[in-house]
PDB file of C-alpha atoms in Angstrom:
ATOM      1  CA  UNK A   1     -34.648  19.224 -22.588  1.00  0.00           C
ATOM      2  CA  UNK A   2     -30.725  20.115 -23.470  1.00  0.00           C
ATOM      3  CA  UNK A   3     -29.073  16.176 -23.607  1.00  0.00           C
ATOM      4  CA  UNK A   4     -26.301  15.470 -21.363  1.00  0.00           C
ATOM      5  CA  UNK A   5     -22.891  16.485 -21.386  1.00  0.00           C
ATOM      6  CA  UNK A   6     -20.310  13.462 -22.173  1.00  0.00           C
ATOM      7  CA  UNK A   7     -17.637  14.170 -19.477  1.00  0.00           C
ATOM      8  CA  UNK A   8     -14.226  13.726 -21.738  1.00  0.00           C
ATOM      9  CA  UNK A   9     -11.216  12.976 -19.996  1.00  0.00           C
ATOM     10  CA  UNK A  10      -7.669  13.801 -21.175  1.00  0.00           C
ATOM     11  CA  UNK A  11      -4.976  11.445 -22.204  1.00  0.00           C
ATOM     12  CA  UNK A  12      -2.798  12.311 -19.193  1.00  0.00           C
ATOM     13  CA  UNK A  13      -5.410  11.844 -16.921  1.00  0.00           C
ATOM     14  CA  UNK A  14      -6.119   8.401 -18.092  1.00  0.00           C
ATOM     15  CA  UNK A  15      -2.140   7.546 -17.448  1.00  0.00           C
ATOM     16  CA  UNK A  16      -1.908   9.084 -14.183  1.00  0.00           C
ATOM     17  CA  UNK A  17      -3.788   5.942 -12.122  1.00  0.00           C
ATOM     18  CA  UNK A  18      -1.852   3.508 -14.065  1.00  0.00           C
ATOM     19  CA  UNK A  19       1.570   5.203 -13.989  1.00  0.00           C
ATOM     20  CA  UNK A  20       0.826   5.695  -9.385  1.00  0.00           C
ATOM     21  CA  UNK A  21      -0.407   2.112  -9.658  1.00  0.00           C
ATOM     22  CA  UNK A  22       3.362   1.070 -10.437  1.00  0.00           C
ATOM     23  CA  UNK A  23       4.654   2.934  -7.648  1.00  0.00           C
ATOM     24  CA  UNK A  24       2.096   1.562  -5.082  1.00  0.00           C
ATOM     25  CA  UNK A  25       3.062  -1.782  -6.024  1.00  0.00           C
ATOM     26  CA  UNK A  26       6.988  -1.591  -6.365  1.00  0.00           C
ATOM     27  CA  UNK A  27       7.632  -1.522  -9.776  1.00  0.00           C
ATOM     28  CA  UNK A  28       9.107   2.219  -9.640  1.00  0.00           C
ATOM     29  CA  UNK A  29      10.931   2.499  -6.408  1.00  0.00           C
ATOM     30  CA  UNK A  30      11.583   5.396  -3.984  1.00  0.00           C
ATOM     31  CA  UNK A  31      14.500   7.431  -5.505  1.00  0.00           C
ATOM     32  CA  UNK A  32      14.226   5.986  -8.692  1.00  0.00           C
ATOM     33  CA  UNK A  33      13.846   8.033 -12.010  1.00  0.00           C
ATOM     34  CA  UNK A  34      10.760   7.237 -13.955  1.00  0.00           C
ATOM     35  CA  UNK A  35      11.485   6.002 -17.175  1.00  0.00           C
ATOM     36  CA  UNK A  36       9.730   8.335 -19.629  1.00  0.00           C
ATOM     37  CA  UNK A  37      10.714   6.052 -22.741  1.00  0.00           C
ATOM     38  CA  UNK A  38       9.524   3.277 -21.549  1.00  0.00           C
ATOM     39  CA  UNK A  39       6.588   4.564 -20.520  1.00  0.00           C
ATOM     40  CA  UNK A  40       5.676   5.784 -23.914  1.00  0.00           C
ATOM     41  CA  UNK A  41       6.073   2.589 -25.226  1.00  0.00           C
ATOM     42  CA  UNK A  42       4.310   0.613 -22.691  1.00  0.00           C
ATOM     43  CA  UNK A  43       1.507   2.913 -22.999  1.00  0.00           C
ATOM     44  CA  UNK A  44       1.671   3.457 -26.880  1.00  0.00           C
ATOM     45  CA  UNK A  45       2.027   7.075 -26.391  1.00  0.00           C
ATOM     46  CA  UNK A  46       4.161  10.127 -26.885  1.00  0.00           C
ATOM     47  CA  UNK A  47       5.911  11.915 -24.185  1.00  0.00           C
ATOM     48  CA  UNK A  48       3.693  14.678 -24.137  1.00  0.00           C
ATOM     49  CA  UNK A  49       0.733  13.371 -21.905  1.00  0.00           C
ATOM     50  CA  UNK A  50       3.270  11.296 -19.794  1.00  0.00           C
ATOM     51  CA  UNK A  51       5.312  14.437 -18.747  1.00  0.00           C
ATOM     52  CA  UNK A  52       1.712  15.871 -17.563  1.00  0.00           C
ATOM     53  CA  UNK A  53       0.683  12.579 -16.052  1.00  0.00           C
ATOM     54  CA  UNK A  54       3.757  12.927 -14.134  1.00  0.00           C
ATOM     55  CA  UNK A  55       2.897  16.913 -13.437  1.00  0.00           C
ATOM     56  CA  UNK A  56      -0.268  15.276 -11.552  1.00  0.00           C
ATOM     57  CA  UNK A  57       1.349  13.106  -9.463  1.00  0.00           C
ATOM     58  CA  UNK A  58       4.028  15.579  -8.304  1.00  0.00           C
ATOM     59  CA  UNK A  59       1.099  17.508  -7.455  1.00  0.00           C
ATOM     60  CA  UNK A  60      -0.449  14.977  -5.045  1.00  0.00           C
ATOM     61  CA  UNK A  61       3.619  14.604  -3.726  1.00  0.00           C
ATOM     62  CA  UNK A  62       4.615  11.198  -5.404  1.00  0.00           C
ATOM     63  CA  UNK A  63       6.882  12.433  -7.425  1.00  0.00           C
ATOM     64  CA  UNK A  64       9.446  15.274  -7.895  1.00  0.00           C
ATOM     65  CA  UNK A  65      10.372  16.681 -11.205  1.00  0.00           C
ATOM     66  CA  UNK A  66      13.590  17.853 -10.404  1.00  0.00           C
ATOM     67  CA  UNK A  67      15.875  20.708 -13.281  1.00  0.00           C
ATOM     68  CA  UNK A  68      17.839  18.283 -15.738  1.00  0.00           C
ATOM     69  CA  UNK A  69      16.933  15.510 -14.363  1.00  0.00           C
ATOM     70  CA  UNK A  70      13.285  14.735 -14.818  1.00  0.00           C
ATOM     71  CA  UNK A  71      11.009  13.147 -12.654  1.00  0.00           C
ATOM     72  CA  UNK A  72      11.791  11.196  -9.185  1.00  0.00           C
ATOM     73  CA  UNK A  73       9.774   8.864  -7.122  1.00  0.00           C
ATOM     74  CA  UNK A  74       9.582  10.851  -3.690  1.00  0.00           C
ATOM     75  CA  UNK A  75      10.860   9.265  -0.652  1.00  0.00           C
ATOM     76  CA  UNK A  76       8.759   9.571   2.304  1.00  0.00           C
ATOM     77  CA  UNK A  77      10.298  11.508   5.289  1.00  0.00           C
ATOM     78  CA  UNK A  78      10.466  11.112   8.788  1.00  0.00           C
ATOM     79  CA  UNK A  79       8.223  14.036   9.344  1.00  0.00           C
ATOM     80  CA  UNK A  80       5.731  12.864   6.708  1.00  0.00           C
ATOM     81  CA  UNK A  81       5.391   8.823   8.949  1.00  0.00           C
ATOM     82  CA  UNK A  82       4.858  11.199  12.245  1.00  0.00           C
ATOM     83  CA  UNK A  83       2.481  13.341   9.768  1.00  0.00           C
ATOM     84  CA  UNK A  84       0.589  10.736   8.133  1.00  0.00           C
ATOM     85  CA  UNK A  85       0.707   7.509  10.029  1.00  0.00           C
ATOM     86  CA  UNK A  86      -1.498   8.341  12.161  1.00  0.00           C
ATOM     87  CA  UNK A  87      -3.774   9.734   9.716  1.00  0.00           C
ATOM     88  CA  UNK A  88      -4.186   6.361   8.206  1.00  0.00           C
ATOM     89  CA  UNK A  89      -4.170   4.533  11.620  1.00  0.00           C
ATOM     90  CA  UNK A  90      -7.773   6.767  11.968  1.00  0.00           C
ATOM     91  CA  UNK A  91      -8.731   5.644   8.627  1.00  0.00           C
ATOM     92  CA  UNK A  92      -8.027   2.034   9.288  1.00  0.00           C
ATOM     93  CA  UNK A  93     -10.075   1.899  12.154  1.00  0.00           C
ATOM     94  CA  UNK A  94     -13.061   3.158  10.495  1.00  0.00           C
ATOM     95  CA  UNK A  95     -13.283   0.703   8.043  1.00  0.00           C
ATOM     96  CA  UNK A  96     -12.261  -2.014  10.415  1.00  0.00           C
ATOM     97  CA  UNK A  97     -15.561  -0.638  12.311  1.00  0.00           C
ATOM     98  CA  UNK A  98     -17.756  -0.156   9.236  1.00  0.00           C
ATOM     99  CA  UNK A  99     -16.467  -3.333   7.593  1.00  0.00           C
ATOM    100  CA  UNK A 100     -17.967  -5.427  10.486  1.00  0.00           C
ATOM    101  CA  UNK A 101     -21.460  -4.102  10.920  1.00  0.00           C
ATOM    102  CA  UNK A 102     -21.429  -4.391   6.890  1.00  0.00           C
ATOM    103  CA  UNK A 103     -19.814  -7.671   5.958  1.00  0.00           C
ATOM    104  CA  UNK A 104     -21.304 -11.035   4.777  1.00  0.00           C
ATOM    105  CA  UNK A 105     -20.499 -14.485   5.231  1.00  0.00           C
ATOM    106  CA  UNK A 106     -18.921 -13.982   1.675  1.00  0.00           C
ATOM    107  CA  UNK A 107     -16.908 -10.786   2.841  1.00  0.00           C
ATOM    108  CA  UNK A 108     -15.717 -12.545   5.948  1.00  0.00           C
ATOM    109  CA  UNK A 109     -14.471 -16.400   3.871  1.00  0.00           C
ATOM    110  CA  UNK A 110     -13.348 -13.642   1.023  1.00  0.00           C
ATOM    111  CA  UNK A 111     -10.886 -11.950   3.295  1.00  0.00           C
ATOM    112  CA  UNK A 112     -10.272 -15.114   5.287  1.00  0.00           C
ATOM    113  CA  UNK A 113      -8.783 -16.893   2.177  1.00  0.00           C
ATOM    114  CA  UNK A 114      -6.250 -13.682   0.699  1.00  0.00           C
ATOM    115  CA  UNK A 115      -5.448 -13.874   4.722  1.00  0.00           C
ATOM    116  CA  UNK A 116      -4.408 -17.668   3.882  1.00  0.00           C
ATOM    117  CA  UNK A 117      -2.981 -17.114   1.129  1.00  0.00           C
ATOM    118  CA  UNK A 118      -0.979 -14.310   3.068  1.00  0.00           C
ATOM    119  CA  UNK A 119      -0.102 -16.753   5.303  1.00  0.00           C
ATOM    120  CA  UNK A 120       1.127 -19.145   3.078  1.00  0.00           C
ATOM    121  CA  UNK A 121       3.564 -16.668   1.426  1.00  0.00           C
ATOM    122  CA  UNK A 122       4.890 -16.103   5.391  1.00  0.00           C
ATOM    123  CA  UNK A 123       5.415 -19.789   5.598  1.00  0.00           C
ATOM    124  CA  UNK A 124       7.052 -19.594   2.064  1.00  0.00           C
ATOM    125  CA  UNK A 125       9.361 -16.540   2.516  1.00  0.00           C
ATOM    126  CA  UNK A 126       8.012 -14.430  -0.711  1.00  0.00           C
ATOM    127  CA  UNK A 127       7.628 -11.377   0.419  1.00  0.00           C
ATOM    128  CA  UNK A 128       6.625  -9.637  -2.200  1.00  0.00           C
ATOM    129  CA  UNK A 129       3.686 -11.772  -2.822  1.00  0.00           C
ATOM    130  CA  UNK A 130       2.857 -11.191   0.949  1.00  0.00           C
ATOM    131  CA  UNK A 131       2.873  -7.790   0.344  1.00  0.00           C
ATOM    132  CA  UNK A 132       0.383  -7.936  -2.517  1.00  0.00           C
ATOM    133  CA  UNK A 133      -1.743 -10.275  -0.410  1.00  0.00           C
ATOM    134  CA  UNK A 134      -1.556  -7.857   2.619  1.00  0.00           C
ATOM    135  CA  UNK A 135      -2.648  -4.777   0.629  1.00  0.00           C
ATOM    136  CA  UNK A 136      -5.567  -7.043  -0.648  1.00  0.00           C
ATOM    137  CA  UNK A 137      -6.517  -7.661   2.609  1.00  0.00           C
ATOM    138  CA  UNK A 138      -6.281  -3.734   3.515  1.00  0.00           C
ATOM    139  CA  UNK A 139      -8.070  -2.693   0.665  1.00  0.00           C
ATOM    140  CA  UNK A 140     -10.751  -5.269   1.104  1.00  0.00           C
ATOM    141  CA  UNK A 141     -11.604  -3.876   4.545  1.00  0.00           C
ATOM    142  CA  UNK A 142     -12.470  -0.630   3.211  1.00  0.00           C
ATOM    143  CA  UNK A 143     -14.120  -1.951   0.479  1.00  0.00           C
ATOM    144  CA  UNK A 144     -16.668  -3.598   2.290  1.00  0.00           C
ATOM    145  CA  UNK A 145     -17.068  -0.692   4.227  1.00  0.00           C
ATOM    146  CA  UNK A 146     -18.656   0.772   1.875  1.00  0.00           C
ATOM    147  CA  UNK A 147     -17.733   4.704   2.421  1.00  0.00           C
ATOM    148  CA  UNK A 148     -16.175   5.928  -0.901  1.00  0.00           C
ATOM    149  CA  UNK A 149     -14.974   9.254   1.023  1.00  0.00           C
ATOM    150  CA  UNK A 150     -13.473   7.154   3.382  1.00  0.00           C
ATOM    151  CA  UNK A 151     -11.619   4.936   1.009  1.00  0.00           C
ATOM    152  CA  UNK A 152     -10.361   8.255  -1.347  1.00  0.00           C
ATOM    153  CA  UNK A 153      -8.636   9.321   1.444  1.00  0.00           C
ATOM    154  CA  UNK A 154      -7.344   6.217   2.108  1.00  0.00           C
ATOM    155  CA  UNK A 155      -6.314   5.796  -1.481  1.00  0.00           C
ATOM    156  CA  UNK A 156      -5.021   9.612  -0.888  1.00  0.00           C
ATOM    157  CA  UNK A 157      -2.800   8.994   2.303  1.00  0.00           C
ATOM    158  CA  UNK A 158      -1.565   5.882   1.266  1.00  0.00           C
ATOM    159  CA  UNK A 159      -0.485   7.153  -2.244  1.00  0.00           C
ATOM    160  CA  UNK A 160       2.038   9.402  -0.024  1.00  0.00           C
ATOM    161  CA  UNK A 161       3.407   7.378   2.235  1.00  0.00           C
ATOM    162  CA  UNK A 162       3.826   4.692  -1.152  1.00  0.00           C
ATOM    163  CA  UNK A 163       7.277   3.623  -0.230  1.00  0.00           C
ATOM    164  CA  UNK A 164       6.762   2.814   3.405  1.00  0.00           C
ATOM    165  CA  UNK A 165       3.244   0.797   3.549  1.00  0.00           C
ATOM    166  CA  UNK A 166       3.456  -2.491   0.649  1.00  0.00           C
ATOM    167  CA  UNK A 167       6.725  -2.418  -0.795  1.00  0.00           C
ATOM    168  CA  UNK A 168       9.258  -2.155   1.412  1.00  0.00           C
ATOM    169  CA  UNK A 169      10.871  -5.645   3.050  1.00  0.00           C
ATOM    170  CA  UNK A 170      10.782  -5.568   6.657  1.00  0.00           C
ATOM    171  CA  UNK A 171      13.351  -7.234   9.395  1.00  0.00           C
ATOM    172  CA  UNK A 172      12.689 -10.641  10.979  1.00  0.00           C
ATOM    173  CA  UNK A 173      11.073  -8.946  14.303  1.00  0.00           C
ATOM    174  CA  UNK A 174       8.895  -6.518  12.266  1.00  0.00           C
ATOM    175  CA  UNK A 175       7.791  -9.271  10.073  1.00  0.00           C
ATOM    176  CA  UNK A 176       6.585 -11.653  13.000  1.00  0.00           C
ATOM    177  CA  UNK A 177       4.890  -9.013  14.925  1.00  0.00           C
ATOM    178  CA  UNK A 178       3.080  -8.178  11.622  1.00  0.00           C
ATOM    179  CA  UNK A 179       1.914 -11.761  11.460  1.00  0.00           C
ATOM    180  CA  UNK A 180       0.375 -11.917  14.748  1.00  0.00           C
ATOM    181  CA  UNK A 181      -1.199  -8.708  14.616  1.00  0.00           C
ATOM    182  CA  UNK A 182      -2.707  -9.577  11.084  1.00  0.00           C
ATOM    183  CA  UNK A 183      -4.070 -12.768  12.537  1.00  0.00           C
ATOM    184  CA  UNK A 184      -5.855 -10.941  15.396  1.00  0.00           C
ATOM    185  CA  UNK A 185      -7.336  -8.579  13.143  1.00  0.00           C
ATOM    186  CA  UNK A 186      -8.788 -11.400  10.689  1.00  0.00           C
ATOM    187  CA  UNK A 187     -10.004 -13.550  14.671  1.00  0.00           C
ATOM    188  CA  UNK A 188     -11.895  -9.672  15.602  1.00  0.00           C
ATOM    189  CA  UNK A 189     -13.398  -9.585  11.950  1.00  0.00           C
ATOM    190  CA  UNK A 190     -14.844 -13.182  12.113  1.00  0.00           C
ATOM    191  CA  UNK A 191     -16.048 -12.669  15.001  1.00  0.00           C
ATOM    192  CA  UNK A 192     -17.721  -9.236  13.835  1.00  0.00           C
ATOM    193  CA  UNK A 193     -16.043  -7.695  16.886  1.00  0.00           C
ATOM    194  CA  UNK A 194     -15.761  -4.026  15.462  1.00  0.00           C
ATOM    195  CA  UNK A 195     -14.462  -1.996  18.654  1.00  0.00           C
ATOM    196  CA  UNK A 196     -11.615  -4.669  18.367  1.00  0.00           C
ATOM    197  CA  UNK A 197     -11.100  -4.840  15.075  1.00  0.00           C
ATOM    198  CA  UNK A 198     -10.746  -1.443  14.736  1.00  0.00           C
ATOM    199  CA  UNK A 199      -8.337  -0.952  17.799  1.00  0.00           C
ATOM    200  CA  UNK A 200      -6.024  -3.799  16.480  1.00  0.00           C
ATOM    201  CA  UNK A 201      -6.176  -2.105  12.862  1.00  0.00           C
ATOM    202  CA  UNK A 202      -5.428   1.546  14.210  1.00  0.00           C
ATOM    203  CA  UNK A 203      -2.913   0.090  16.804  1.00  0.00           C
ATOM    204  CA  UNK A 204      -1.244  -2.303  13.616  1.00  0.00           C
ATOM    205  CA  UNK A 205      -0.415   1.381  12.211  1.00  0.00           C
ATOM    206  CA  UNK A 206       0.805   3.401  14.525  1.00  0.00           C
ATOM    207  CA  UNK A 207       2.766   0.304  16.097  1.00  0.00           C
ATOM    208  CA  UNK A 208       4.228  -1.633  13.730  1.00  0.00           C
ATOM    209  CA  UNK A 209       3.934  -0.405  10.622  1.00  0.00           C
ATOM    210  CA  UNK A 210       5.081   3.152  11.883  1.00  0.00           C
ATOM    211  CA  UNK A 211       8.426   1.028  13.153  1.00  0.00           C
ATOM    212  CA  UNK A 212       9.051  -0.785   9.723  1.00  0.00           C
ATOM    213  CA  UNK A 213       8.818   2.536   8.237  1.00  0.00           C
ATOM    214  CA  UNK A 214      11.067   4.198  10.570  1.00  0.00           C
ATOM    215  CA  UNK A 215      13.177   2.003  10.166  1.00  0.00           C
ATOM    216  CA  UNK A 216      13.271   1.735   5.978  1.00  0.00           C
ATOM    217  CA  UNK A 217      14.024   5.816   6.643  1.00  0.00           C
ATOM    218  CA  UNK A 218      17.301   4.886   8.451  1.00  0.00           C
ATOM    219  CA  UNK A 219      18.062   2.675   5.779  1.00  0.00           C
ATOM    220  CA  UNK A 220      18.118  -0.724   8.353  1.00  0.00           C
ATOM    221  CA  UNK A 221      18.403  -3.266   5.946  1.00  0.00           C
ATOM    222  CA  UNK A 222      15.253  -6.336   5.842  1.00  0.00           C
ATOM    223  CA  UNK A 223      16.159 -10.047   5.620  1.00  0.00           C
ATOM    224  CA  UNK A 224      16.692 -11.922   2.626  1.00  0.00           C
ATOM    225  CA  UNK A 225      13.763 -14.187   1.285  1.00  0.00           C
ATOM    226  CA  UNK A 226      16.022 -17.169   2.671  1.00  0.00           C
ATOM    227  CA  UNK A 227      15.858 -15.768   6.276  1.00  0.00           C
ATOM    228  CA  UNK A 228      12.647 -15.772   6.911  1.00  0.00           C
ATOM    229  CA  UNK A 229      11.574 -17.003  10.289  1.00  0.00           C
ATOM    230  CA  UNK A 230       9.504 -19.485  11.039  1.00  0.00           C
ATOM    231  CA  UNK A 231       5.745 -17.695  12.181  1.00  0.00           C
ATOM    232  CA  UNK A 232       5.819 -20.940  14.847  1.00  0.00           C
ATOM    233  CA  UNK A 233       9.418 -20.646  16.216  1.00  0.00           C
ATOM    234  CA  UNK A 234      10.738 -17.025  15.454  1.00  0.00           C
ATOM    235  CA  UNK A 235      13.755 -19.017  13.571  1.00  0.00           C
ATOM    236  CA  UNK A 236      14.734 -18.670  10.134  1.00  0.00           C
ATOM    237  CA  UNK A 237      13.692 -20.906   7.621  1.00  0.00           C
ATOM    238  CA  UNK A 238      15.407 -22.103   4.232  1.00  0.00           C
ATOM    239  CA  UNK A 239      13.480 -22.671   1.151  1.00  0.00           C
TER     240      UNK A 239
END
């Protein structure tokens, strides 16, 4: 009987998920040259397997390598949120679907507490740590879902339309609709209401999250952390 082949991967393909990773979560920013050298030495590497870890993710349309200048993260287009949105809006209401008929008790408190903690952030004006919570929360759906083809092309879509989905700040009206919307989602999943869970998720997509990203396109600039509004009164709060 011949013994099984060790799959082997290559050192650029072990820095590509790391290197998307930190543009999925902010730390390289739409427009922004990626730092080779630093890179290198965050990684402990040479600039060999990070030029083809960056080939990759050009490839998949995260990046551009553009003549003398190396490589750029991509911004998202208009076309691409009339493209793609409501691609993921689809996807979203899948696992909203799936995710109720599969959850546990555990699943449900789980997602119930990063949606506190979500909250809390709200209340507290950090948006970036709302963001993190919120893709949590996103991510957890499909997770419980349990359809790995379904979350790779989540993972796929959402790795393209990077700069529009968890980093970006979002204006006081976006930001409160978001809120509400998020706390009728978490009200349909308790409930194990999937129909409704996965209409608010889809509609959460194409509605809001469509407009926030429309609206980082046109360069409409989001509040500071200090004008947050109030998720009772709609009025801006002071830390």
């Amino acid at each position: 009987m011949n013994a099984p082949q060790l799959v082997r991967h290559s050192l650029h393909e072990s820095l590509v998920a790391p290197v998307r990773e930190m543009i999925l979560n902010g730390e390289l920013r739409p427009g922004q040259k990626v730092p080779e050298e630093q890179l290198c030495e965050r990684f402990g590497v040479s600039r060999t397997p990070i030029r083809e870890a960056l080939k990759v993710l050009a490839a998949e349309g995260v990046l551009q390598i553009l003549p003398h200048r190396g490589a750029i993260v991509a911004r998202i287009t208009a076309e691409q949120v009339e493209e793609l949105f409501p691609i993921m809006a689809s996807l979203e209401r899948l696992a909203g679907i799936l995710a109720c008929d599969r959850a546990t008790e555990a699943d449900i408190a789980r997602l119930g507490a990063l949606h506190d903690g979500m909250m809390a952030c709200f209340e507290a004006g950090e948006e970036v740590d709302y963001l993190r919570y919120n893709r949590l929360i996103h991510e957890g759906f499909f997770a419980i879902a349990g359809n790995a083809t379904l979350s790779t092309y989540y993972q796929q879509v959402l790795t393209r339309i990077h700069s529009c989905r968890f980093v970006m700040r979002k204006s006081r009206e976006h930001w409160l609709a978001a809120v509400a919307e998020h706390r009728a989602m978490m009200d349909a999943f308790a409930a194990r209401d999937a129909a409704r869970l996965g209409a608010l998720m889809e509609a959460h997509i194409t509605g809001t999250t469509a407009g926030i990203a429309r609206a980082f396109i046109h360069g409409e600039p989001g509040p500071e952390p200090a004008d947050t509004p109030d998720s009772r009164t709609g009025k801006a709060r002071n830390r």
